[in-house]
Tab-separated table of C-alpha atoms in Angstrom:
chain	number	residue	atom	x	y	z
A	1	GLN	CA	11.006	-6.260	15.847
A	2	VAL	CA	10.508	-5.587	12.159
A	3	GLN	CA	11.670	-2.144	11.065
A	4	VAL	CA	11.525	-0.461	7.676
A	5	VAL	CA	13.481	2.788	7.447
A	6	GLN	CA	13.563	4.964	4.345
A	7	SER	CA	15.897	7.691	3.157
A	8	GLY	CA	15.028	11.346	3.667
A	9	ALA	CA	13.055	13.829	1.613
A	10	ASP	CA	14.383	14.928	-1.733
A	11	VAL	CA	13.779	17.711	-4.255
A	12	LYS	CA	14.382	17.105	-7.956
A	13	LYS	CA	13.963	19.052	-11.160
A	14	PRO	CA	11.678	17.840	-13.953
A	15	GLY	CA	13.415	15.266	-16.125
A	16	ALA	CA	15.776	14.152	-13.374
A	17	SER	CA	15.827	10.818	-11.553
A	18	VAL	CA	15.404	10.013	-7.875
A	19	LYS	CA	16.593	7.017	-5.889
A	20	VAL	CA	14.907	6.176	-2.579
A	21	SER	CA	16.405	3.595	-0.237
A	22	CYS	CA	14.631	1.305	2.205
A	23	GLN	CA	16.592	-0.491	4.914
A	24	THR	CA	14.916	-3.399	6.652
A	25	SER	CA	15.740	-5.217	9.869
A	26	GLY	CA	14.255	-7.619	12.387
A	27	TYR	CA	13.540	-10.455	9.949
A	28	THR	CA	15.212	-12.615	7.297
A	29	PHE	CA	15.504	-10.199	4.369
A	30	ILE	CA	15.311	-12.721	1.535
A	31	THR	CA	12.123	-14.333	2.860
A	32	TYR	CA	9.688	-11.492	2.160
A	33	ALA	CA	9.041	-9.416	-0.947
A	34	VAL	CA	9.085	-5.625	-0.708
A	35	HIS	CA	6.502	-3.332	-2.300
A	36	TRP	CA	6.741	0.311	-3.329
A	37	VAL	CA	3.599	2.435	-3.026
A	38	ARG	CA	3.208	6.154	-3.590
A	39	GLN	CA	0.665	8.742	-2.500
A	40	ALA	CA	0.383	12.145	-4.146
A	41	PRO	CA	-0.848	14.999	-1.909
A	42	GLY	CA	-4.474	14.396	-0.979
A	43	GLN	CA	-4.681	11.374	-3.259
A	44	ARG	CA	-5.102	7.621	-2.912
A	45	LEU	CA	-2.428	4.954	-2.479
A	46	GLU	CA	-0.934	3.801	-5.776
A	47	TRP	CA	1.007	0.554	-6.201
A	48	MET	CA	4.244	0.896	-8.149
A	49	GLY	CA	5.904	-2.510	-8.015
A	50	TRP	CA	7.663	-5.092	-5.933
A	51	ILE	CA	10.817	-7.150	-5.685
A	52	SER	CA	11.605	-10.645	-4.454
A	53	PRO	CA	14.800	-10.111	-2.461
A	54	ASP	CA	15.990	-13.698	-2.837
A	55	ASN	CA	16.396	-13.601	-6.606
A	56	GLY	CA	15.835	-9.938	-7.493
A	57	HIS	CA	12.752	-10.744	-9.567
A	58	THR	CA	10.526	-7.678	-10.050
A	59	LYS	CA	6.974	-6.835	-11.091
A	60	TYR	CA	5.953	-3.277	-12.013
A	61	SER	CA	2.689	-1.468	-12.464
A	62	GLN	CA	2.000	-0.825	-16.130
A	63	LYS	CA	1.720	2.877	-15.298
A	64	PHE	CA	5.375	3.070	-14.237
A	65	GLN	CA	6.844	0.419	-16.534
A	66	GLY	CA	9.931	1.829	-18.201
A	67	ARG	CA	10.424	4.603	-15.635
A	68	VAL	CA	10.776	2.658	-12.383
A	69	THR	CA	13.527	0.248	-11.367
A	70	ILE	CA	13.523	-1.629	-8.076
A	71	THR	CA	16.745	-3.282	-6.914
A	72	ARG	CA	18.102	-4.753	-3.734
A	73	ASP	CA	21.351	-5.250	-1.846
A	74	ALA	CA	20.846	-8.416	0.156
A	75	SER	CA	24.098	-7.888	2.068
A	76	ALA	CA	22.662	-4.657	3.456
A	77	SER	CA	19.010	-5.797	3.709
A	78	THR	CA	18.166	-2.755	1.625
A	79	VAL	CA	15.841	-2.180	-1.302
A	80	TYR	CA	16.055	0.759	-3.719
A	81	MET	CA	13.477	2.429	-5.946
A	82	ASP	CA	14.682	4.499	-8.879
A	83	LEU	CA	12.175	6.685	-10.740
A	84	SER	CA	13.363	8.462	-13.873
A	85	SER	CA	12.109	11.240	-16.161
A	86	LEU	CA	10.423	12.948	-13.226
A	87	ARG	CA	7.359	15.116	-13.838
A	88	TYR	CA	5.614	17.596	-11.548
A	89	GLU	CA	2.871	15.000	-10.953
A	90	ASP	CA	5.431	12.594	-9.481
A	91	THR	CA	5.495	14.786	-6.376
A	92	ALA	CA	4.360	12.345	-3.699
A	93	VAL	CA	5.228	10.419	-0.572
A	94	TYR	CA	6.876	7.158	-1.566
A	95	TYR	CA	6.504	4.179	0.775
A	96	CYS	CA	8.343	0.901	0.849
A	97	ALA	CA	6.684	-1.895	2.731
A	98	ARG	CA	7.145	-5.580	3.446
A	99	ALA	CA	4.846	-8.123	1.818
A	100	GLY	CA	2.828	-10.101	4.346
A	101	SER	CA	0.522	-13.084	4.019
A	102	ALA	CA	-1.873	-13.459	1.130
A	103	TRP	CA	-0.741	-10.406	-0.796
A	104	SER	CA	-1.120	-8.079	2.166
A	105	ILE	CA	1.441	-5.421	3.099
A	106	ASP	CA	2.235	-5.718	6.780
A	107	TYR	CA	5.116	-3.400	7.706
A	108	TRP	CA	5.460	0.065	6.175
A	109	GLY	CA	8.304	2.522	6.122
A	110	GLN	CA	7.806	6.068	7.321
A	111	GLY	CA	7.528	7.412	3.772
A	112	THR	CA	9.828	9.639	1.718
A	113	LEU	CA	8.555	12.907	0.270
A	114	VAL	CA	9.854	13.507	-3.232
A	115	THR	CA	9.125	16.960	-4.581
A	116	VAL	CA	9.518	17.727	-8.274
A	117	SER	CA	10.062	21.427	-8.738
A	118	SER	CA	11.942	23.691	-11.114
B	1	GLN	CA	-4.386	2.754	-13.782
B	2	SER	CA	-7.552	1.009	-12.564
B	3	ALA	CA	-8.589	1.284	-8.940
B	4	LEU	CA	-11.095	-0.531	-6.798
B	5	THR	CA	-14.176	1.605	-6.098
B	6	GLN	CA	-14.918	2.795	-2.569
B	7	PRO	CA	-17.383	5.408	-1.313
B	8	PRO	CA	-15.590	8.716	-0.647
B	9	SER	CA	-16.927	9.019	2.874
B	10	ALA	CA	-18.734	7.218	5.682
B	11	SER	CA	-19.677	8.286	9.166
B	12	GLY	CA	-21.180	7.130	12.420
B	13	SER	CA	-21.584	8.141	16.032
B	14	PRO	CA	-19.451	6.641	18.798
B	15	GLY	CA	-20.580	3.110	19.530
B	16	GLN	CA	-22.310	2.679	16.183
B	17	SER	CA	-21.125	0.582	13.226
B	18	VAL	CA	-19.975	1.678	9.807
B	19	THR	CA	-19.468	-0.495	6.738
B	20	ILE	CA	-17.267	0.415	3.774
B	21	SER	CA	-17.577	-1.313	0.413
B	22	CYS	CA	-14.835	-2.055	-2.101
B	23	THR	CA	-15.955	-3.039	-5.587
B	24	GLY	CA	-13.706	-4.584	-8.187
B	25	THR	CA	-14.018	-7.208	-10.877
B	26	SER	CA	-13.619	-10.939	-11.355
B	27	SER	CA	-9.952	-10.244	-12.169
B	28	ASP	CA	-9.216	-8.953	-8.685
B	29	VAL	CA	-11.631	-8.883	-5.717
B	30	GLY	CA	-14.023	-11.457	-7.158
B	31	GLY	CA	-11.388	-13.866	-8.339
B	32	TYR	CA	-9.159	-14.160	-5.286
B	33	ASN	CA	-9.385	-14.090	-1.497
B	34	TYR	CA	-6.485	-11.661	-1.385
B	35	VAL	CA	-8.331	-8.570	-0.167
B	36	SER	CA	-6.667	-6.421	2.486
B	37	TRP	CA	-7.748	-3.275	4.316
B	38	TYR	CA	-5.534	-0.451	5.581
B	39	GLN	CA	-6.144	2.400	7.997
B	40	GLN	CA	-4.285	5.665	7.463
B	41	HIS	CA	-4.282	8.619	9.824
B	42	PRO	CA	-3.234	12.034	8.459
B	43	GLY	CA	0.487	12.258	7.862
B	44	LYS	CA	1.070	8.653	8.841
B	45	ALA	CA	1.902	5.455	6.990
B	46	PRO	CA	-0.941	3.011	6.337
B	47	LYS	CA	-1.574	0.225	8.859
B	48	LEU	CA	-2.767	-3.256	7.921
B	49	MET	CA	-6.156	-3.984	9.532
B	50	ILE	CA	-7.498	-6.991	7.587
B	51	PHE	CA	-5.859	-9.496	5.241
B	52	GLU	CA	-7.134	-12.426	3.208
B	53	VAL	CA	-10.673	-10.937	3.276
B	54	ASN	CA	-11.424	-11.472	6.958
B	55	LYS	CA	-8.278	-12.158	8.979
B	56	ARG	CA	-6.979	-9.686	11.580
B	57	PRO	CA	-3.262	-9.214	12.263
B	58	SER	CA	-2.185	-9.493	15.850
B	59	GLY	CA	-3.083	-6.360	17.798
B	60	VAL	CA	-5.997	-5.244	15.605
B	61	PRO	CA	-9.202	-5.004	17.676
B	62	ASP	CA	-11.982	-7.468	16.870
B	63	ARG	CA	-14.213	-4.436	16.237
B	64	PHE	CA	-12.756	-4.586	12.728
B	65	SER	CA	-14.122	-7.311	10.468
B	66	GLY	CA	-14.053	-8.094	6.760
B	67	SER	CA	-16.195	-10.012	4.300
B	68	LYS	CA	-16.653	-10.525	0.585
B	69	SER	CA	-19.513	-11.314	-1.774
B	70	GLY	CA	-18.856	-11.638	-5.470
B	71	ASN	CA	-16.826	-8.690	-6.704
B	72	THR	CA	-17.424	-6.584	-3.587
B	73	ALA	CA	-15.518	-6.724	-0.315
B	74	SER	CA	-16.563	-4.919	2.849
B	75	LEU	CA	-14.961	-3.641	6.024
B	76	THR	CA	-17.137	-3.176	9.097
B	77	VAL	CA	-16.036	-1.176	12.108
B	78	SER	CA	-18.262	-1.906	15.090
B	79	GLY	CA	-18.422	0.109	18.279
B	80	LEU	CA	-16.920	3.174	16.628
B	81	GLN	CA	-14.341	5.050	18.636
B	82	ALA	CA	-12.808	8.466	18.103
B	83	GLU	CA	-9.474	6.944	17.089
B	84	ASP	CA	-11.159	5.070	14.211
B	85	GLU	CA	-11.515	8.371	12.368
B	86	ALA	CA	-9.132	7.913	9.427
B	87	ASP	CA	-8.894	7.058	5.754
B	88	TYR	CA	-9.414	3.412	4.837
B	89	TYR	CA	-8.132	1.691	1.709
B	90	CYS	CA	-8.843	-1.743	0.346
B	91	SER	CA	-6.423	-3.625	-1.874
B	92	SER	CA	-6.387	-6.806	-3.888
B	93	TYR	CA	-4.144	-9.007	-5.940
B	94	ALA	CA	-5.097	-8.646	-9.608
B	95	ASP	CA	-4.411	-10.741	-12.687
B	96	ASN	CA	-4.274	-9.587	-16.323
B	97	ASN	CA	-0.733	-8.279	-15.716
B	98	ILE	CA	-1.979	-5.645	-13.238
B	99	HIS	CA	-0.581	-7.509	-10.200
B	100	TYR	CA	-1.877	-5.314	-7.377
B	101	VAL	CA	-4.456	-2.569	-6.956
B	102	PHE	CA	-5.668	-0.241	-4.205
B	103	GLY	CA	-9.092	1.223	-3.691
B	104	THR	CA	-10.038	4.876	-4.081
B	105	GLY	CA	-10.149	5.357	-0.305
B	106	THR	CA	-12.905	6.170	2.177
B	107	LYS	CA	-12.746	8.847	4.832
B	108	VAL	CA	-14.469	7.666	8.007
B	109	THR	CA	-15.732	10.383	10.314
B	110	VAL	CA	-16.799	9.739	13.898
B	111	LEU	CA	-19.566	12.219	14.597
């Protein structure tokens, strides 16, 4: 069965960077894109970007352009999301999720809480 | 960042129906049949309920249905059950270099 497992919670200081990993299994890794979505406490879902694992091609939300980098290690079926220049308002749960049919998102990771605190 | 517009809340008694709207523009909802709906219970990851406007993934009850007219998509939950109480988000592919957008979210309460 498809599984999407993310790295654990992290605490960072303002201005630092965070890297969240997302290991997938149960399907052919290079066949499906992977999205990153975040959710600040009590707030809505917010799309950050996605990667095509076969060629590493990425698309980012304009809001995060320049601060977010999504990469992958096909040999490990793992995708990474790097967010730099962290601000207090970046405190959120970060989800990675597999792209399904017709621009849906069908399998979600458990979420990774990133807390930005001095 | 732009978001699709949803009503903040909706409610219904067990057995009744509730419909949630999701309004966008011709650059997203109105221009493509790439509307999805997600259910999210507190502290949990979202779950895909509807894709491509009106298709249900395997395992999603047929009480959940989707539709679209112009720039507005809708999710209807029929025969409300206690476990349907959750937040619901719509999403859509978007052009104009936006790529993908979620809705503002609707909290559904089963009275």
